[in-house]
PDB file of C-alpha atoms in Angstrom:
ATOM      1  CA  UNK A   1      -0.201 -17.957  43.174  1.00  0.00           C
ATOM      2  CA  UNK A   2       1.165 -17.483  39.717  1.00  0.00           C
ATOM      3  CA  UNK A   3       4.484 -15.842  39.051  1.00  0.00           C
ATOM      4  CA  UNK A   4       6.684 -15.565  35.981  1.00  0.00           C
ATOM      5  CA  UNK A   5      10.098 -13.933  36.285  1.00  0.00           C
ATOM      6  CA  UNK A   6      12.328 -12.614  33.517  1.00  0.00           C
ATOM      7  CA  UNK A   7      15.165 -10.100  33.548  1.00  0.00           C
ATOM      8  CA  UNK A   8      13.898  -6.598  32.802  1.00  0.00           C
ATOM      9  CA  UNK A   9      16.580  -5.589  30.355  1.00  0.00           C
ATOM     10  CA  UNK A  10      19.536  -7.123  28.500  1.00  0.00           C
ATOM     11  CA  UNK A  11      22.141  -5.774  26.106  1.00  0.00           C
ATOM     12  CA  UNK A  12      24.053  -7.755  23.516  1.00  0.00           C
ATOM     13  CA  UNK A  13      26.261  -7.163  20.493  1.00  0.00           C
ATOM     14  CA  UNK A  14      25.343  -7.731  16.881  1.00  0.00           C
ATOM     15  CA  UNK A  15      26.480 -11.191  15.734  1.00  0.00           C
ATOM     16  CA  UNK A  16      26.674 -12.555  19.268  1.00  0.00           C
ATOM     17  CA  UNK A  17      24.501 -15.082  21.152  1.00  0.00           C
ATOM     18  CA  UNK A  18      22.137 -14.124  23.976  1.00  0.00           C
ATOM     19  CA  UNK A  19      20.157 -16.263  26.417  1.00  0.00           C
ATOM     20  CA  UNK A  20      16.986 -14.895  28.031  1.00  0.00           C
ATOM     21  CA  UNK A  21      15.885 -16.831  31.098  1.00  0.00           C
ATOM     22  CA  UNK A  22      12.396 -17.336  32.448  1.00  0.00           C
ATOM     23  CA  UNK A  23      11.337 -18.998  35.699  1.00  0.00           C
ATOM     24  CA  UNK A  24       7.742 -19.729  36.547  1.00  0.00           C
ATOM     25  CA  UNK A  25       5.558 -20.805  39.429  1.00  0.00           C
ATOM     26  CA  UNK A  26       2.019 -21.490  38.332  1.00  0.00           C
ATOM     27  CA  UNK A  27      -0.914 -23.502  39.688  1.00  0.00           C
ATOM     28  CA  UNK A  28      -0.920 -25.583  36.503  1.00  0.00           C
ATOM     29  CA  UNK A  29       1.233 -26.011  33.427  1.00  0.00           C
ATOM     30  CA  UNK A  30       0.164 -26.782  29.904  1.00  0.00           C
ATOM     31  CA  UNK A  31       3.019 -25.381  27.836  1.00  0.00           C
ATOM     32  CA  UNK A  32       5.345 -22.395  27.656  1.00  0.00           C
ATOM     33  CA  UNK A  33       5.461 -19.828  24.871  1.00  0.00           C
ATOM     34  CA  UNK A  34       7.926 -17.162  23.813  1.00  0.00           C
ATOM     35  CA  UNK A  35       6.725 -14.087  21.960  1.00  0.00           C
ATOM     36  CA  UNK A  36       8.653 -11.193  20.423  1.00  0.00           C
ATOM     37  CA  UNK A  37       7.171  -7.724  20.666  1.00  0.00           C
ATOM     38  CA  UNK A  38       8.591  -4.659  18.923  1.00  0.00           C
ATOM     39  CA  UNK A  39       7.654  -1.303  20.404  1.00  0.00           C
ATOM     40  CA  UNK A  40       4.114  -0.320  19.468  1.00  0.00           C
ATOM     41  CA  UNK A  41       3.402  -3.635  17.782  1.00  0.00           C
ATOM     42  CA  UNK A  42       1.595  -6.856  18.623  1.00  0.00           C
ATOM     43  CA  UNK A  43       3.424  -9.857  20.122  1.00  0.00           C
ATOM     44  CA  UNK A  44       4.487 -12.366  17.476  1.00  0.00           C
ATOM     45  CA  UNK A  45       4.756 -16.088  18.250  1.00  0.00           C
ATOM     46  CA  UNK A  46       8.314 -17.457  18.384  1.00  0.00           C
ATOM     47  CA  UNK A  47       8.269 -20.872  20.042  1.00  0.00           C
ATOM     48  CA  UNK A  48       6.336 -23.365  22.134  1.00  0.00           C
ATOM     49  CA  UNK A  49       7.604 -26.003  24.597  1.00  0.00           C
ATOM     50  CA  UNK A  50       5.412 -28.500  26.378  1.00  0.00           C
ATOM     51  CA  UNK A  51       7.943 -31.301  26.949  1.00  0.00           C
ATOM     52  CA  UNK A  52      11.396 -30.990  28.487  1.00  0.00           C
ATOM     53  CA  UNK A  53      14.222 -30.255  26.109  1.00  0.00           C
ATOM     54  CA  UNK A  54      15.338 -27.978  23.345  1.00  0.00           C
ATOM     55  CA  UNK A  55      13.252 -26.776  20.400  1.00  0.00           C
ATOM     56  CA  UNK A  56      15.222 -25.203  17.564  1.00  0.00           C
ATOM     57  CA  UNK A  57      13.823 -22.919  14.910  1.00  0.00           C
ATOM     58  CA  UNK A  58      16.431 -21.171  12.789  1.00  0.00           C
ATOM     59  CA  UNK A  59      18.350 -18.606  14.824  1.00  0.00           C
ATOM     60  CA  UNK A  60      15.979 -19.102  17.782  1.00  0.00           C
ATOM     61  CA  UNK A  61      15.950 -21.995  20.243  1.00  0.00           C
ATOM     62  CA  UNK A  62      13.901 -22.502  23.381  1.00  0.00           C
ATOM     63  CA  UNK A  63      14.559 -24.866  26.282  1.00  0.00           C
ATOM     64  CA  UNK A  64      12.226 -26.140  28.972  1.00  0.00           C
ATOM     65  CA  UNK A  65      12.742 -27.933  32.285  1.00  0.00           C
ATOM     66  CA  UNK A  66       9.376 -28.567  33.925  1.00  0.00           C
ATOM     67  CA  UNK A  67      10.876 -29.983  37.130  1.00  0.00           C
ATOM     68  CA  UNK A  68      12.820 -26.730  37.610  1.00  0.00           C
ATOM     69  CA  UNK A  69      10.104 -24.388  36.358  1.00  0.00           C
ATOM     70  CA  UNK A  70      12.660 -22.940  33.987  1.00  0.00           C
ATOM     71  CA  UNK A  71      12.921 -21.972  30.364  1.00  0.00           C
ATOM     72  CA  UNK A  72      15.305 -19.984  28.205  1.00  0.00           C
ATOM     73  CA  UNK A  73      15.209 -18.440  24.772  1.00  0.00           C
ATOM     74  CA  UNK A  74      18.497 -18.516  22.866  1.00  0.00           C
ATOM     75  CA  UNK A  75      19.065 -16.071  20.026  1.00  0.00           C
ATOM     76  CA  UNK A  76      22.056 -16.684  17.762  1.00  0.00           C
ATOM     77  CA  UNK A  77      23.785 -14.444  15.232  1.00  0.00           C
ATOM     78  CA  UNK A  78      22.065 -11.405  16.670  1.00  0.00           C
ATOM     79  CA  UNK A  79      20.825  -8.778  14.247  1.00  0.00           C
ATOM     80  CA  UNK A  80      19.845  -5.169  14.958  1.00  0.00           C
ATOM     81  CA  UNK A  81      16.223  -6.061  14.156  1.00  0.00           C
ATOM     82  CA  UNK A  82      16.221  -8.467  17.117  1.00  0.00           C
ATOM     83  CA  UNK A  83      16.027  -5.438  19.439  1.00  0.00           C
ATOM     84  CA  UNK A  84      12.617  -5.961  21.007  1.00  0.00           C
ATOM     85  CA  UNK A  85      10.832  -7.140  24.125  1.00  0.00           C
ATOM     86  CA  UNK A  86      10.731 -10.929  24.616  1.00  0.00           C
ATOM     87  CA  UNK A  87       7.748 -12.260  26.521  1.00  0.00           C
ATOM     88  CA  UNK A  88       7.638 -15.572  28.331  1.00  0.00           C
ATOM     89  CA  UNK A  89       4.111 -16.941  28.803  1.00  0.00           C
ATOM     90  CA  UNK A  90       2.754 -20.046  30.504  1.00  0.00           C
ATOM     91  CA  UNK A  91      -0.487 -21.643  29.454  1.00  0.00           C
ATOM     92  CA  UNK A  92      -2.774 -22.410  32.379  1.00  0.00           C
ATOM     93  CA  UNK A  93      -4.921 -25.423  33.076  1.00  0.00           C
ATOM     94  CA  UNK A  94      -8.583 -25.561  34.013  1.00  0.00           C
ATOM     95  CA  UNK A  95     -11.120 -22.916  33.111  1.00  0.00           C
ATOM     96  CA  UNK A  96      -9.693 -20.914  30.261  1.00  0.00           C
ATOM     97  CA  UNK A  97      -7.271 -23.641  29.255  1.00  0.00           C
ATOM     98  CA  UNK A  98      -5.773 -21.573  26.487  1.00  0.00           C
ATOM     99  CA  UNK A  99      -5.236 -18.608  28.819  1.00  0.00           C
ATOM    100  CA  UNK A 100      -1.681 -17.265  28.733  1.00  0.00           C
ATOM    101  CA  UNK A 101       0.017 -15.885  31.816  1.00  0.00           C
ATOM    102  CA  UNK A 102       2.734 -13.476  30.741  1.00  0.00           C
ATOM    103  CA  UNK A 103       5.886 -12.277  32.391  1.00  0.00           C
ATOM    104  CA  UNK A 104       6.698  -8.577  32.205  1.00  0.00           C
ATOM    105  CA  UNK A 105       9.034  -9.132  29.279  1.00  0.00           C
ATOM    106  CA  UNK A 106      12.779  -8.712  28.722  1.00  0.00           C
ATOM    107  CA  UNK A 107      13.800  -5.666  26.698  1.00  0.00           C
ATOM    108  CA  UNK A 108      16.752  -6.668  24.537  1.00  0.00           C
ATOM    109  CA  UNK A 109      18.955  -3.989  23.019  1.00  0.00           C
ATOM    110  CA  UNK A 110      21.301  -5.158  20.260  1.00  0.00           C
ATOM    111  CA  UNK A 111      24.260  -2.833  19.777  1.00  0.00           C
ATOM    112  CA  UNK A 112      26.577  -2.600  16.738  1.00  0.00           C
TER     113      UNK A 112
ATOM    114  CA  UNK B   1      -4.277 -14.849   4.532  1.00  0.00           C
ATOM    115  CA  UNK B   2      -5.337 -11.978   6.794  1.00  0.00           C
ATOM    116  CA  UNK B   3      -4.182 -12.089  10.376  1.00  0.00           C
ATOM    117  CA  UNK B   4      -6.140 -10.999  13.414  1.00  0.00           C
ATOM    118  CA  UNK B   5      -7.635  -7.564  12.749  1.00  0.00           C
ATOM    119  CA  UNK B   6      -8.665  -5.095  15.413  1.00  0.00           C
ATOM    120  CA  UNK B   7     -10.478  -1.793  15.231  1.00  0.00           C
ATOM    121  CA  UNK B   8     -10.092   0.991  15.916  1.00  0.00           C
ATOM    122  CA  UNK B   9      -6.295   1.357  16.028  1.00  0.00           C
ATOM    123  CA  UNK B  10      -6.373   4.254  18.427  1.00  0.00           C
ATOM    124  CA  UNK B  11      -9.097   5.678  20.605  1.00  0.00           C
ATOM    125  CA  UNK B  12      -9.302   8.624  22.995  1.00  0.00           C
ATOM    126  CA  UNK B  13     -12.075   8.728  25.604  1.00  0.00           C
ATOM    127  CA  UNK B  14     -12.798  10.629  28.803  1.00  0.00           C
ATOM    128  CA  UNK B  15     -13.498   9.240  32.245  1.00  0.00           C
ATOM    129  CA  UNK B  16     -16.962   7.765  32.674  1.00  0.00           C
ATOM    130  CA  UNK B  17     -17.499   7.048  28.973  1.00  0.00           C
ATOM    131  CA  UNK B  18     -18.042   3.652  27.438  1.00  0.00           C
ATOM    132  CA  UNK B  19     -15.999   2.008  24.685  1.00  0.00           C
ATOM    133  CA  UNK B  20     -16.406  -0.944  22.335  1.00  0.00           C
ATOM    134  CA  UNK B  21     -13.399  -2.625  20.740  1.00  0.00           C
ATOM    135  CA  UNK B  22     -13.691  -5.059  17.852  1.00  0.00           C
ATOM    136  CA  UNK B  23     -11.720  -8.097  16.733  1.00  0.00           C
ATOM    137  CA  UNK B  24     -11.871 -10.390  13.716  1.00  0.00           C
ATOM    138  CA  UNK B  25      -9.946 -13.651  14.141  1.00  0.00           C
ATOM    139  CA  UNK B  26      -7.869 -15.452  11.588  1.00  0.00           C
ATOM    140  CA  UNK B  27     -10.130 -17.322   9.180  1.00  0.00           C
ATOM    141  CA  UNK B  28     -10.946 -20.765  10.638  1.00  0.00           C
ATOM    142  CA  UNK B  29     -10.055 -19.779  14.206  1.00  0.00           C
ATOM    143  CA  UNK B  30     -12.924 -20.296  16.618  1.00  0.00           C
ATOM    144  CA  UNK B  31     -11.376 -19.025  19.858  1.00  0.00           C
ATOM    145  CA  UNK B  32     -10.776 -15.380  20.715  1.00  0.00           C
ATOM    146  CA  UNK B  33      -9.024 -14.061  23.802  1.00  0.00           C
ATOM    147  CA  UNK B  34      -8.667 -10.478  25.033  1.00  0.00           C
ATOM    148  CA  UNK B  35      -5.658  -9.080  26.888  1.00  0.00           C
ATOM    149  CA  UNK B  36      -4.817  -5.714  28.414  1.00  0.00           C
ATOM    150  CA  UNK B  37      -1.219  -4.518  28.185  1.00  0.00           C
ATOM    151  CA  UNK B  38      -0.113  -1.556  30.247  1.00  0.00           C
ATOM    152  CA  UNK B  39       3.104   0.152  29.168  1.00  0.00           C
ATOM    153  CA  UNK B  40       6.148  -1.762  30.374  1.00  0.00           C
ATOM    154  CA  UNK B  41       4.164  -4.852  31.425  1.00  0.00           C
ATOM    155  CA  UNK B  42       3.223  -8.123  29.834  1.00  0.00           C
ATOM    156  CA  UNK B  43      -0.342  -8.664  28.603  1.00  0.00           C
ATOM    157  CA  UNK B  44      -2.957  -9.518  31.237  1.00  0.00           C
ATOM    158  CA  UNK B  45      -5.745 -11.962  30.408  1.00  0.00           C
ATOM    159  CA  UNK B  46      -9.276 -10.518  30.363  1.00  0.00           C
ATOM    160  CA  UNK B  47     -11.573 -12.983  28.565  1.00  0.00           C
ATOM    161  CA  UNK B  48     -11.590 -16.076  26.394  1.00  0.00           C
ATOM    162  CA  UNK B  49     -14.437 -17.084  24.096  1.00  0.00           C
ATOM    163  CA  UNK B  50     -14.913 -20.244  22.097  1.00  0.00           C
ATOM    164  CA  UNK B  51     -17.934 -21.048  19.966  1.00  0.00           C
ATOM    165  CA  UNK B  52     -19.691 -17.938  21.324  1.00  0.00           C
ATOM    166  CA  UNK B  53     -19.375 -19.097  24.931  1.00  0.00           C
ATOM    167  CA  UNK B  54     -17.220 -17.529  27.601  1.00  0.00           C
ATOM    168  CA  UNK B  55     -14.517 -20.040  28.564  1.00  0.00           C
ATOM    169  CA  UNK B  56     -12.560 -17.947  30.998  1.00  0.00           C
ATOM    170  CA  UNK B  57     -12.374 -14.604  32.722  1.00  0.00           C
ATOM    171  CA  UNK B  58      -9.425 -12.827  34.244  1.00  0.00           C
ATOM    172  CA  UNK B  59      -9.295 -10.636  37.345  1.00  0.00           C
ATOM    173  CA  UNK B  60     -11.066  -7.609  35.890  1.00  0.00           C
ATOM    174  CA  UNK B  61     -14.116  -5.741  37.247  1.00  0.00           C
ATOM    175  CA  UNK B  62     -17.627  -6.188  35.889  1.00  0.00           C
ATOM    176  CA  UNK B  63     -17.194  -2.989  33.906  1.00  0.00           C
ATOM    177  CA  UNK B  64     -15.461  -5.223  31.380  1.00  0.00           C
ATOM    178  CA  UNK B  65     -17.641  -7.461  29.243  1.00  0.00           C
ATOM    179  CA  UNK B  66     -17.300  -9.228  25.912  1.00  0.00           C
ATOM    180  CA  UNK B  67     -19.148 -11.381  23.463  1.00  0.00           C
ATOM    181  CA  UNK B  68     -18.452 -13.526  20.406  1.00  0.00           C
ATOM    182  CA  UNK B  69     -20.639 -13.561  17.325  1.00  0.00           C
ATOM    183  CA  UNK B  70     -21.634 -16.488  15.043  1.00  0.00           C
ATOM    184  CA  UNK B  71     -18.868 -15.493  12.610  1.00  0.00           C
ATOM    185  CA  UNK B  72     -16.375 -15.785  15.544  1.00  0.00           C
ATOM    186  CA  UNK B  73     -15.610 -12.065  15.632  1.00  0.00           C
ATOM    187  CA  UNK B  74     -15.701 -10.513  19.065  1.00  0.00           C
ATOM    188  CA  UNK B  75     -16.305  -7.264  20.903  1.00  0.00           C
ATOM    189  CA  UNK B  76     -14.879  -6.046  24.188  1.00  0.00           C
ATOM    190  CA  UNK B  77     -16.917  -3.454  26.075  1.00  0.00           C
ATOM    191  CA  UNK B  78     -15.677  -1.317  28.922  1.00  0.00           C
ATOM    192  CA  UNK B  79     -18.091   0.894  30.868  1.00  0.00           C
ATOM    193  CA  UNK B  80     -17.463   3.798  33.217  1.00  0.00           C
ATOM    194  CA  UNK B  81     -13.916   4.277  31.966  1.00  0.00           C
ATOM    195  CA  UNK B  82     -11.184   5.092  34.472  1.00  0.00           C
ATOM    196  CA  UNK B  83      -7.790   6.670  33.867  1.00  0.00           C
ATOM    197  CA  UNK B  84      -6.242   3.304  34.712  1.00  0.00           C
ATOM    198  CA  UNK B  85      -7.979   1.688  31.760  1.00  0.00           C
ATOM    199  CA  UNK B  86      -5.493   3.415  29.448  1.00  0.00           C
ATOM    200  CA  UNK B  87      -3.644   0.564  27.793  1.00  0.00           C
ATOM    201  CA  UNK B  88      -3.101  -1.459  24.636  1.00  0.00           C
ATOM    202  CA  UNK B  89      -5.939  -3.951  24.229  1.00  0.00           C
ATOM    203  CA  UNK B  90      -4.891  -7.059  22.367  1.00  0.00           C
ATOM    204  CA  UNK B  91      -7.057  -9.681  20.750  1.00  0.00           C
ATOM    205  CA  UNK B  92      -5.661 -13.144  20.049  1.00  0.00           C
ATOM    206  CA  UNK B  93      -7.191 -15.992  18.103  1.00  0.00           C
ATOM    207  CA  UNK B  94      -6.523 -19.706  17.981  1.00  0.00           C
ATOM    208  CA  UNK B  95      -8.046 -22.709  16.252  1.00  0.00           C
ATOM    209  CA  UNK B  96      -9.539 -24.020  19.471  1.00  0.00           C
ATOM    210  CA  UNK B  97      -9.285 -23.174  23.136  1.00  0.00           C
ATOM    211  CA  UNK B  98      -6.891 -25.955  24.005  1.00  0.00           C
ATOM    212  CA  UNK B  99      -3.345 -26.770  22.891  1.00  0.00           C
ATOM    213  CA  UNK B 100      -3.088 -24.209  20.127  1.00  0.00           C
ATOM    214  CA  UNK B 101      -0.762 -21.177  19.878  1.00  0.00           C
ATOM    215  CA  UNK B 102      -2.466 -17.807  20.041  1.00  0.00           C
ATOM    216  CA  UNK B 103      -1.876 -15.222  17.329  1.00  0.00           C
ATOM    217  CA  UNK B 104      -2.233 -11.569  18.233  1.00  0.00           C
ATOM    218  CA  UNK B 105      -3.676  -8.596  16.410  1.00  0.00           C
ATOM    219  CA  UNK B 106      -1.961  -5.202  16.388  1.00  0.00           C
ATOM    220  CA  UNK B 107      -4.169  -4.010  19.240  1.00  0.00           C
ATOM    221  CA  UNK B 108      -6.244  -0.963  20.051  1.00  0.00           C
ATOM    222  CA  UNK B 109      -4.457   1.756  21.964  1.00  0.00           C
ATOM    223  CA  UNK B 110      -6.986   3.305  24.360  1.00  0.00           C
ATOM    224  CA  UNK B 111      -6.196   6.596  26.043  1.00  0.00           C
ATOM    225  CA  UNK B 112      -8.413   7.970  28.806  1.00  0.00           C
ATOM    226  CA  UNK B 113      -8.259  11.704  29.518  1.00  0.00           C
TER     227      UNK B 113
END
């Protein structure tokens, strides 16, 4: 089967750092994506990991461990506008090889 | 450059009706994928098309169908609408169907009464 787990909700304070975890069990693996989705809007691409390690992009970093089926998204210097849902998605293999399997998303609330 | 565009933005239908949703990919992108997102859930894969051919299909009934045109735009059709089809329908495009990030449109919010 295919399963992607993320916490449902998280709360953090403006200016702080937050880590959103994602664990996955899929029949194949061809990369992991993080998307940000504000309420009522489309998901926007944040990061992509296909090899183990840390990818840094400004205030956002994403980490992958393929052997552990684990990833996290790290958000630094939190801003109020970072309040959104963060979706972890694994790209499958075979058939629709660009198919994304999404978790249910983590709703992050940034408080003053 | 224009992103992925979808139409209409919102749509209200009744049970048993049929609906057609439209998507124009980012210029130069040849692959289009469709996803259904129910409130509070992550998007669920419906179809993927590349060069006008279906490359993948998710776990959706035959009431759902799609096609891709020579200009790489795409349509998603849903027949015999059910209340459970109420959702945000997202279209995503990518350069090819392998090893490329997908970029999403703003979606069509479909409400079934």
